[in-house]
Amino acid sequence: MAEPERPVPAGDSPLRSLWTYTRGHRRAVLWASACSVLNKVFDLAPPFLIGMAVDVVVRREGSLIGEWFGVHDLMAQLWLLAGLNVVIWGAESVFEYLYQVAWRNLAQTIQHEARLDGYAHVQELELAYFEDRSTGGLLAILNDDINQLERFLDHGANSMLQLGTTVLAVGATFFIVAPDVATLAVLPVPVILWGSFRYQRSLEPRYAAVRERVSELNTALANNLAGITTIKAFTAEAREVERLDGVSRRYVEANAEAIRLSSAFVPMIRMAILVGFGATLVLGGHKVFANELEVGSYSLLVFLTQRLLWPLTRLGETFDQYQRAMASTRRVLGLLRTPAAIVSGPERLPAVRGELHFDGVDFAYGDARERGPMVLTKLELRVPATQTHAVVGSTGSGKSTLVKLLLRLYDPTEGAVRLDGVDLRELALEDLRGSIGLVSQDVYLFSGTIYENIAYGRPGAARAEVLDAARLADVDSFAARLPKGYDTLVGERGQKLSGGQRQRISIARAILRDPALLVLDEATSAVDNETEAAIQRSLAEVSRGRSTLVIAHRLSTVRHAHCIHVLDGGHIVEQGRHEELLALDGIYARLWRVQTGEREAA
């Protein structure tokens, strides 16, 4: 899958990075924000109506509404207020509906795109990235962290906008109606905001720690569920519950630290609110007694003080949501910023002959800062087009590393791997991997039917082609006996099937691909001798006319290869046909005697 087109910003501010990432949705963000602001504006209007109603009762025909609208009949003034009330409440309800729809749809869209971009980018990363990280940790980012971001966009963003609107609108009204009262009434606001930002900075590292504990917990659960058979076999259920208890407790402790800090926020704000509300009651009342403030205006200020200050008690909850979301945003965008070490080359190969050459290849796992011991050293190996070559050797000799280099899951430390004379680093990955059919010893089947797993090798293949590939791989011998045949579900990772059955499905999948280069990495390691013989006959037919590289531990599977290469110590020490290698009486001959049960000389 191609890299996402949406920008992946760099920088330390997660909110700014999120704004840059959602550049394609700016219009939707502005519309949702406008609806939130207008909803809050109409929500703040009822205290003004209450003040006007009090003004009508106190000043009667000389009320403010009478002066504004030229209506002096008292009942007409009340009916006018009732009509304004209907308009205001109706508008508030409309904009509440609009902002909820806008923010929720935006949250779902961004959640979908972030998860898709994250998964697409993860697929582009080199194999070494996955070897250094846990599956549970990646799942925590792609699921839990993105869901946390969605919850903030669904609720938190609207809360922050409406709180800001409230502070500005009510503060402006106070300074217009009674500037001296306003000074004391809004005095707590800077204190509250200062405290909020201080809490925000204190909460940020704590919520980052919570996200890390979530990753650890997901990793532990994923590992245990994957290894449930081993846990049961070693009666380790109690031990694993105890171990999970420790991981879960660390998550609880990380959350508890954040909770202790965030819970102290609201009581602190209540004390500050008490100052502002008390100032409005006392100083405003004094001005009414001195005939310096109308009763209606006093009523308006009292109600607005409550509308201004009490919502600030939810500021802690809002910042709590914000910090959780920003910690998750930092992790999601951090994943998207991870550079891919293996990138596609520019050169295309429309027609692949299948000539393979490992040209002076050195390779060691790890990066330049922390490289492990050399696995391959000055390796020279040629596979002419349409020939079958085998690589054999003892465990740990580097056989499977050849497959990883060929698929460009890794790049050589030195030297080059060439296909049809072209360095793999110059080839488009789509052309390279599309020309290879891999049958690995570690068979992975997707949750689905037998037919779907075979057809995965070439989407769009005709059913007859899929069934032909299945017959060549001897899948038909067991699929025909199943009640649902090829429509039988294989279960997660193919757990409903035996190892040999999974292996044959994998071979059928590779055969269906019709590759120019067939790679068999211990392809018959999980089958019995009879099945192996049947598969070998099929592979001999399939290999005709195409290049085949066989990585094998069982020497019986490669005795008819055009050339057998013996790998030892990271380089080729012997090569030739089966009979020639036996005549050399070297490593290959010794391995042959061990596998065929012949007595080894003392």
Coordinates of C-alpha atoms in Angstrom, one line a residue, residues 41-511:
V41 CA -23.8 32.3 22.4
F42 CA -27.5 31.3 22.3
D43 CA -27.0 29.3 25.5
L44 CA -25.8 32.5 27.3
A45 CA -28.8 34.5 26.1
P46 CA -31.5 33.3 28.7
P47 CA -29.8 35.3 31.5
F48 CA -30.2 38.4 29.4
L49 CA -33.9 37.6 29.0
I50 CA -34.2 37.1 32.7
G51 CA -32.6 40.5 33.3
M52 CA -34.9 42.1 30.9
A53 CA -37.9 40.4 32.5
V54 CA -36.9 41.7 35.9
D55 CA -36.3 45.2 34.3
V56 CA -39.9 45.1 32.9
V57 CA -41.3 44.2 36.4
V58 CA -39.3 46.9 38.1
R59 CA -39.3 49.8 35.6
R60 CA -42.6 48.8 33.8
E61 CA -43.2 51.1 30.8
G62 CA -39.8 52.6 31.0
S63 CA -38.0 49.3 30.8
L64 CA -35.1 48.8 28.5
I65 CA -37.0 46.5 26.2
G66 CA -39.7 49.2 25.8
E67 CA -37.1 51.7 24.8
W68 CA -35.4 49.3 22.3
F69 CA -38.5 48.0 20.6
G70 CA -40.9 50.9 21.2
V71 CA -43.3 48.6 23.0
H72 CA -44.8 50.2 26.2
D73 CA -47.7 47.8 26.9
L74 CA -46.5 45.6 29.8
M75 CA -48.1 42.4 28.5
A76 CA -46.8 43.1 25.0
Q77 CA -43.3 43.4 26.4
L78 CA -43.8 40.0 28.2
W79 CA -45.1 38.4 25.0
L80 CA -42.1 39.9 23.1
L81 CA -39.8 38.3 25.7
A82 CA -41.6 35.0 25.3
G83 CA -41.1 35.2 21.6
L84 CA -37.4 36.0 21.9
N85 CA -37.2 33.1 24.3
V86 CA -38.6 30.7 21.7
V87 CA -36.2 32.0 19.0
I88 CA -33.2 31.7 21.3
W89 CA -34.0 28.2 22.6
G90 CA -34.8 27.0 19.1
A91 CA -31.5 28.4 17.7
E92 CA -29.6 26.9 20.6
S93 CA -31.1 23.5 19.9
V94 CA -30.4 23.7 16.2
F95 CA -26.8 24.6 16.7
E96 CA -26.4 21.9 19.4
Y97 CA -27.6 19.3 16.8
L98 CA -25.3 20.7 14.1
Y99 CA -22.2 20.8 16.3
Q100 CA -22.8 17.3 17.6
V101 CA -23.2 15.9 14.1
A102 CA -20.2 17.9 12.8
W103 CA -17.8 17.0 15.6
R104 CA -18.8 13.3 15.7
N105 CA -18.6 12.8 12.0
L106 CA -15.2 14.6 12.0
A107 CA -14.0 12.5 14.9
Q108 CA -15.0 9.3 13.1
T109 CA -13.4 10.4 9.8
I110 CA -10.1 11.4 11.4
Q111 CA -10.1 8.2 13.5
H112 CA -10.6 6.1 10.4
E113 CA -7.9 8.0 8.4
A114 CA -5.4 7.9 11.3
R115 CA -5.9 4.2 11.8
L116 CA -5.6 3.5 8.0
D117 CA -2.6 5.7 7.6
G118 CA -0.9 4.1 10.7
Y119 CA -1.5 0.6 9.4
A120 CA -0.4 1.5 5.9
H121 CA 2.8 3.0 7.2
V122 CA 3.5 0.1 9.5
Q123 CA 3.3 -2.2 6.5
E124 CA 5.9 -0.1 4.8
L125 CA 8.4 -0.4 7.7
E126 CA 11.2 -2.9 7.5
L127 CA 11.2 -6.2 9.3
A128 CA 13.8 -5.0 11.9
Y129 CA 11.2 -2.5 13.2
F130 CA 8.9 -5.3 14.2
E131 CA 11.6 -7.4 15.8
D132 CA 12.4 -4.5 18.1
R133 CA 8.8 -3.8 19.1
S134 CA 5.9 -5.8 20.5
T135 CA 2.7 -6.5 18.6
G136 CA 0.7 -5.4 21.7
G137 CA 2.4 -2.0 21.7
L138 CA 1.6 -1.4 18.0
L139 CA -2.0 -2.5 18.6
A140 CA -2.3 -0.1 21.5
I141 CA -1.3 2.8 19.2
L142 CA -3.5 1.7 16.3
N143 CA -6.5 1.0 18.5
D144 CA -6.5 2.6 21.9
D145 CA -4.5 5.7 21.2
I146 CA -6.6 6.5 18.1
N147 CA -9.8 5.9 20.0
Q148 CA -8.6 8.3 22.6
L149 CA -8.1 10.9 19.9
E150 CA -11.6 10.2 18.6
R151 CA -13.1 10.7 22.1
F152 CA -11.4 14.1 22.4
L153 CA -12.6 15.3 19.0
D154 CA -16.1 14.0 19.9
H155 CA -16.4 15.9 23.2
G156 CA -13.3 17.7 24.4
A157 CA -12.8 20.1 21.5
N158 CA -16.3 21.4 21.8
S159 CA -15.9 21.8 25.5
M160 CA -12.8 23.9 25.1
L161 CA -14.4 26.1 22.4
Q162 CA -17.5 26.7 24.4
L163 CA -15.6 27.5 27.6
G164 CA -13.5 30.1 25.7
T165 CA -16.7 31.6 24.2
T166 CA -18.2 31.8 27.7
V167 CA -15.2 33.6 29.2
L168 CA -15.1 36.1 26.3
A169 CA -18.8 36.8 26.0
V170 CA -19.5 37.1 29.8
G171 CA -16.3 39.0 30.4
A172 CA -17.2 41.6 27.7
T173 CA -20.8 41.9 29.1
F174 CA -19.5 42.5 32.6
F175 CA -17.1 45.3 31.5
I176 CA -19.9 47.0 29.5
V177 CA -22.6 46.8 32.2
A178 CA -20.5 47.3 35.4
P179 CA -16.8 47.6 34.9
D180 CA -16.0 48.0 38.6
V181 CA -17.9 44.8 39.5
A182 CA -16.4 43.0 36.5
T183 CA -12.9 43.5 37.9
L184 CA -13.6 41.5 41.0
A185 CA -16.0 39.1 39.4
V186 CA -13.5 37.9 36.8
L187 CA -10.5 38.2 39.0
P188 CA -10.5 34.4 39.7
V189 CA -10.4 33.6 35.9
P190 CA -6.7 34.3 35.4
V191 CA -5.9 32.4 38.6
I192 CA -8.0 29.5 37.3
L193 CA -6.4 29.6 33.8
W194 CA -2.9 29.8 35.3
G195 CA -3.6 26.9 37.5
S196 CA -5.1 24.9 34.6
F197 CA -2.0 25.4 32.5
R198 CA 0.3 24.5 35.4
Y199 CA -1.8 21.3 35.9
Q200 CA -1.6 20.6 32.2
R201 CA 2.2 20.6 32.2
S202 CA 2.2 18.4 35.3
L203 CA -0.3 16.0 33.8
E204 CA 1.4 15.6 30.4
P205 CA 4.2 13.3 31.5
R206 CA 1.8 11.3 33.7
Y207 CA -0.5 10.6 30.9
A208 CA 2.4 9.7 28.7
A209 CA 3.3 7.1 31.3
V210 CA -0.3 5.8 31.3
R211 CA -0.1 5.3 27.5
E212 CA 3.1 3.3 27.9
R213 CA 1.5 1.1 30.6
V214 CA -1.4 0.5 28.2
S215 CA 1.1 -0.8 25.6
E216 CA 2.7 -3.1 28.2
L217 CA -0.7 -4.5 29.2
N218 CA -1.7 -5.1 25.6
T219 CA 1.6 -6.8 24.9
A220 CA 1.2 -9.1 27.8
L221 CA -2.4 -10.0 26.8
A222 CA -1.5 -10.5 23.2
N223 CA 1.5 -12.8 24.0
N224 CA -0.5 -14.9 26.5
L225 CA -3.5 -15.4 24.1
A226 CA -1.1 -16.4 21.3
G227 CA 0.7 -18.8 23.6
I228 CA -2.3 -20.3 25.3
T229 CA -1.4 -23.8 24.3
T230 CA 2.0 -23.6 25.9
I231 CA 0.6 -22.1 29.0
K232 CA -1.8 -25.0 29.4
A233 CA 0.8 -27.6 28.5
F234 CA 3.1 -26.3 31.3
T235 CA 0.1 -25.7 33.8
A236 CA 1.3 -22.1 34.0
E237 CA -2.2 -20.5 34.3
A238 CA -1.7 -19.3 37.8
R239 CA 1.8 -18.0 37.1
E240 CA 0.5 -16.0 34.1
V241 CA -2.4 -14.5 36.0
E242 CA 0.1 -13.4 38.7
R243 CA 2.4 -11.9 36.0
L244 CA -0.5 -10.1 34.4
D245 CA -1.5 -8.9 37.8
G246 CA 1.8 -7.1 38.1
V247 CA 1.5 -5.5 34.6
S248 CA -2.0 -4.4 35.3
R249 CA -1.1 -3.0 38.7
R250 CA 1.6 -0.8 37.1
Y251 CA -1.1 0.5 34.8
V252 CA -3.4 1.2 37.7
E253 CA -0.6 2.9 39.6
A254 CA 0.3 5.1 36.7
N255 CA -3.4 6.1 36.3
A256 CA -3.7 6.6 40.1
E257 CA -0.9 9.2 40.0
A258 CA -2.6 11.1 37.2
I259 CA -6.0 10.8 39.0
R260 CA -4.6 12.2 42.3
L261 CA -3.3 15.3 40.5
S262 CA -6.3 15.9 38.3
S263 CA -8.8 15.4 41.2
A264 CA -7.3 18.2 43.2
F265 CA -8.1 20.6 40.4
V266 CA -11.9 21.1 40.9
P267 CA -11.7 21.9 44.7
M268 CA -9.0 24.5 44.0
I269 CA -11.2 26.1 41.3
R270 CA -14.3 26.1 43.6
M271 CA -12.4 28.3 46.1
A272 CA -11.5 30.8 43.3
I273 CA -15.1 30.8 42.1
L274 CA -16.3 31.6 45.6
V275 CA -14.4 34.9 45.5
G276 CA -15.9 36.0 42.1
F277 CA -19.4 35.0 43.0
G278 CA -19.2 36.7 46.4
A279 CA -17.9 39.9 44.8
T280 CA -20.8 40.0 42.4
L281 CA -23.4 39.5 45.1
V282 CA -22.0 42.0 47.5
L283 CA -20.6 44.8 45.3
G284 CA -23.4 44.5 42.8
G285 CA -26.0 44.6 45.5
H286 CA -24.3 47.7 47.0
K287 CA -24.5 49.5 43.7
V288 CA -28.2 48.7 43.4
F289 CA -28.8 50.1 46.9
A290 CA -26.9 53.2 45.8
N291 CA -29.1 53.5 42.6
E292 CA -25.9 53.1 40.5
L293 CA -27.1 49.8 38.9
E294 CA -30.5 48.7 37.7
V295 CA -32.1 45.7 39.4
G296 CA -32.4 44.0 36.0
S297 CA -28.7 44.5 35.3
Y298 CA -27.9 43.2 38.7
S299 CA -29.9 40.1 38.0
L300 CA -28.1 39.7 34.7
L301 CA -24.7 39.9 36.4
V302 CA -25.6 37.4 39.1
F303 CA -26.8 34.8 36.5
L304 CA -23.8 35.5 34.2
T305 CA -21.4 35.1 37.1
Q306 CA -22.7 31.6 37.7
R307 CA -22.7 30.9 33.9
L308 CA -19.1 32.1 33.7
L309 CA -17.5 30.6 36.8
W310 CA -19.3 27.3 37.4
P311 CA -18.4 25.8 34.0
L312 CA -14.8 26.4 34.9
T313 CA -15.2 23.5 37.4
R314 CA -15.3 21.2 34.3
L315 CA -12.0 22.7 33.1
G316 CA -10.2 20.0 34.9
E317 CA -12.2 17.3 33.2
T318 CA -11.6 19.0 29.8
F319 CA -7.9 19.3 30.3
D320 CA -7.9 15.7 31.5
Q321 CA -9.4 14.7 28.1
Y322 CA -7.0 17.0 26.3
Q323 CA -3.9 15.6 27.9
R324 CA -5.0 12.0 27.3
A325 CA -5.7 12.9 23.7
M326 CA -2.4 14.8 23.2
A327 CA -0.4 11.9 24.7
S328 CA -2.1 9.6 22.2
T329 CA -1.7 12.0 19.4
R330 CA 2.0 12.2 20.1
R331 CA 2.3 8.4 19.9
V332 CA 0.2 8.1 16.7
L333 CA 2.0 10.8 14.8
G334 CA 5.3 9.6 16.2
L335 CA 4.5 6.2 14.5
L336 CA 3.6 8.0 11.2
R337 CA 6.9 9.9 11.4
T338 CA 9.0 6.7 11.7
P339 CA 11.1 6.6 8.5
A340 CA 11.1 3.4 6.5
A341 CA 14.6 2.0 6.0
I342 CA 13.6 -0.1 3.0
V343 CA 12.1 2.1 0.2
S344 CA 11.0 1.1 -3.2
G345 CA 13.5 1.6 -6.1
P346 CA 12.7 3.4 -9.3
E347 CA 13.4 0.6 -11.8
R348 CA 10.6 -1.5 -13.2
L349 CA 10.9 -5.1 -14.6
P350 CA 7.9 -5.8 -16.7
A351 CA 9.2 -9.3 -17.6
V352 CA 11.3 -11.3 -15.1
R353 CA 13.6 -14.1 -16.3
G354 CA 14.5 -15.2 -12.8
E355 CA 18.3 -15.0 -12.8
L356 CA 19.5 -14.5 -9.3
H357 CA 22.9 -13.5 -8.0
F358 CA 24.1 -12.9 -4.5
D359 CA 27.2 -10.8 -5.3
G360 CA 29.8 -10.6 -2.5
V361 CA 27.1 -10.2 0.2
D362 CA 27.9 -9.4 3.8
F363 CA 25.1 -9.2 6.3
A364 CA 24.7 -8.7 10.0
Y365 CA 21.5 -8.0 11.9
G366 CA 21.1 -4.7 13.7
D367 CA 21.8 -1.1 12.6
A368 CA 25.1 0.8 12.3
R369 CA 25.0 1.7 16.0
E370 CA 24.4 -1.8 17.3
R371 CA 25.3 -4.4 14.7
G372 CA 25.4 -8.1 15.6
P373 CA 27.9 -10.7 14.4
M374 CA 28.2 -11.3 10.7
V375 CA 25.7 -13.9 9.4
L376 CA 26.9 -13.9 5.8
T377 CA 30.4 -13.1 4.6
K378 CA 31.4 -12.4 1.0
L379 CA 28.6 -14.7 -0.2
E380 CA 28.7 -15.7 -3.9
L381 CA 25.7 -17.6 -5.2
R382 CA 24.2 -17.7 -8.7
V383 CA 20.9 -19.2 -9.8
P384 CA 20.6 -19.2 -13.6
A385 CA 17.1 -18.6 -15.0
T386 CA 14.8 -21.6 -15.1
Q387 CA 17.1 -23.8 -12.9
T388 CA 16.5 -25.2 -9.5
H389 CA 19.2 -24.5 -6.9
A390 CA 19.3 -25.6 -3.3
V391 CA 21.0 -24.1 -0.2
V392 CA 21.6 -26.5 2.7
G393 CA 23.5 -26.3 5.9
S394 CA 23.2 -26.8 9.6
T395 CA 20.9 -24.7 11.9
G396 CA 22.1 -21.2 12.2
S397 CA 24.2 -21.2 9.1
G398 CA 22.2 -18.3 7.5
K399 CA 19.9 -20.2 5.1
S400 CA 16.7 -18.3 6.0
T401 CA 18.6 -15.0 5.9
L402 CA 19.0 -15.5 2.2
V403 CA 15.2 -15.5 1.8
K404 CA 14.9 -12.3 3.8
L405 CA 17.5 -10.6 1.6
L406 CA 15.9 -11.8 -1.6
L407 CA 12.5 -10.4 -0.5
R408 CA 14.3 -7.3 0.6
L409 CA 13.0 -7.5 4.1
Y410 CA 16.6 -6.5 4.8
D411 CA 19.4 -4.9 2.7
P412 CA 22.9 -6.4 2.6
T413 CA 25.5 -4.7 4.8
E414 CA 27.9 -5.0 1.9
G415 CA 27.6 -6.3 -1.6
A416 CA 24.3 -6.7 -3.6
V417 CA 21.6 -9.1 -4.4
R418 CA 20.6 -8.9 -8.1
L419 CA 17.6 -10.1 -10.0
D420 CA 18.2 -10.3 -13.8
G421 CA 21.3 -8.3 -13.2
V422 CA 19.6 -5.4 -11.4
D423 CA 20.4 -4.6 -7.8
L424 CA 17.3 -5.2 -5.7
R425 CA 17.7 -1.8 -4.1
E426 CA 17.0 -0.2 -7.5
L427 CA 13.9 -2.3 -8.2
A428 CA 10.4 -1.3 -7.5
L429 CA 9.3 -3.5 -4.5
E430 CA 6.0 -4.3 -6.2
D431 CA 7.9 -5.8 -9.2
L432 CA 10.4 -7.6 -7.0
R433 CA 8.0 -9.2 -4.6
G434 CA 5.4 -9.7 -7.2
S435 CA 7.8 -12.0 -9.2
I436 CA 8.5 -14.2 -6.2
G437 CA 6.3 -17.1 -4.8
L438 CA 7.3 -17.9 -1.2
V439 CA 6.5 -21.0 0.7
S440 CA 7.9 -20.6 4.2
Q441 CA 8.3 -23.0 7.1
D442 CA 6.4 -20.5 9.2
V443 CA 3.0 -20.8 7.5
Y444 CA 0.5 -18.0 8.2
L445 CA -3.1 -18.5 7.2
F446 CA -5.7 -15.8 7.5
S447 CA -9.0 -16.3 9.3
G448 CA -11.2 -17.5 6.4
T449 CA -11.8 -20.5 4.3
I450 CA -9.4 -22.8 2.6
Y451 CA -10.4 -21.5 -0.8
E452 CA -9.9 -17.8 0.3
N453 CA -6.4 -18.6 1.7
I454 CA -5.3 -20.2 -1.6
A455 CA -6.9 -17.4 -3.7
Y456 CA -4.9 -14.9 -1.6
G457 CA -1.9 -15.7 -3.8
R458 CA -3.6 -14.1 -6.8
P459 CA -6.8 -12.1 -6.2
G460 CA -9.2 -12.4 -9.1
A461 CA -8.0 -15.9 -10.2
A462 CA -10.7 -18.1 -11.7
R463 CA -12.1 -20.8 -9.4
A464 CA -10.7 -23.5 -11.8
E465 CA -7.2 -22.0 -11.4
V466 CA -7.5 -22.0 -7.6
L467 CA -8.6 -25.6 -7.6
D468 CA -5.8 -26.6 -10.0
A469 CA -3.2 -25.1 -7.7
A470 CA -4.8 -26.9 -4.8
R471 CA -4.6 -30.3 -6.6
L472 CA -0.9 -29.7 -7.5
A473 CA -0.2 -29.0 -3.8
D474 CA -2.2 -32.1 -2.7
V475 CA -4.7 -29.9 -0.8
D476 CA -7.5 -31.9 -2.5
S477 CA -6.6 -35.0 -0.6
F478 CA -7.8 -33.6 2.7
A479 CA -10.2 -30.8 1.6
A480 CA -12.4 -33.3 -0.2
R481 CA -13.0 -35.2 3.1
L482 CA -14.2 -32.1 5.0
P483 CA -18.0 -31.5 5.2
K484 CA -17.7 -28.0 3.6
G485 CA -14.7 -28.8 1.4
Y486 CA -12.8 -25.8 0.3
D487 CA -15.3 -23.6 2.1
T488 CA -14.2 -24.9 5.5
L489 CA -13.0 -22.2 7.9
V490 CA -9.4 -22.6 8.9
G491 CA -9.6 -20.6 12.2
E492 CA -7.3 -18.0 13.4
R493 CA -3.8 -18.6 12.0
G494 CA -5.2 -21.9 10.6
Q495 CA -5.4 -23.5 14.0
K496 CA -8.2 -25.9 12.9
L497 CA -5.8 -27.6 10.5
S498 CA -2.7 -29.7 11.1
G499 CA 0.8 -28.4 10.3
G500 CA 1.0 -30.5 7.1
Q501 CA -2.4 -29.2 5.9
R502 CA -1.4 -25.6 6.5
Q503 CA 1.8 -26.2 4.6
R504 CA 0.0 -27.6 1.6
I505 CA -2.3 -24.6 1.5
S506 CA 0.7 -22.3 1.6
I507 CA 2.3 -24.2 -1.4
A508 CA -1.0 -23.9 -3.3
R509 CA -1.0 -20.2 -2.7
A510 CA 2.5 -19.8 -4.1
I511 CA 1.7 -22.0 -7.1

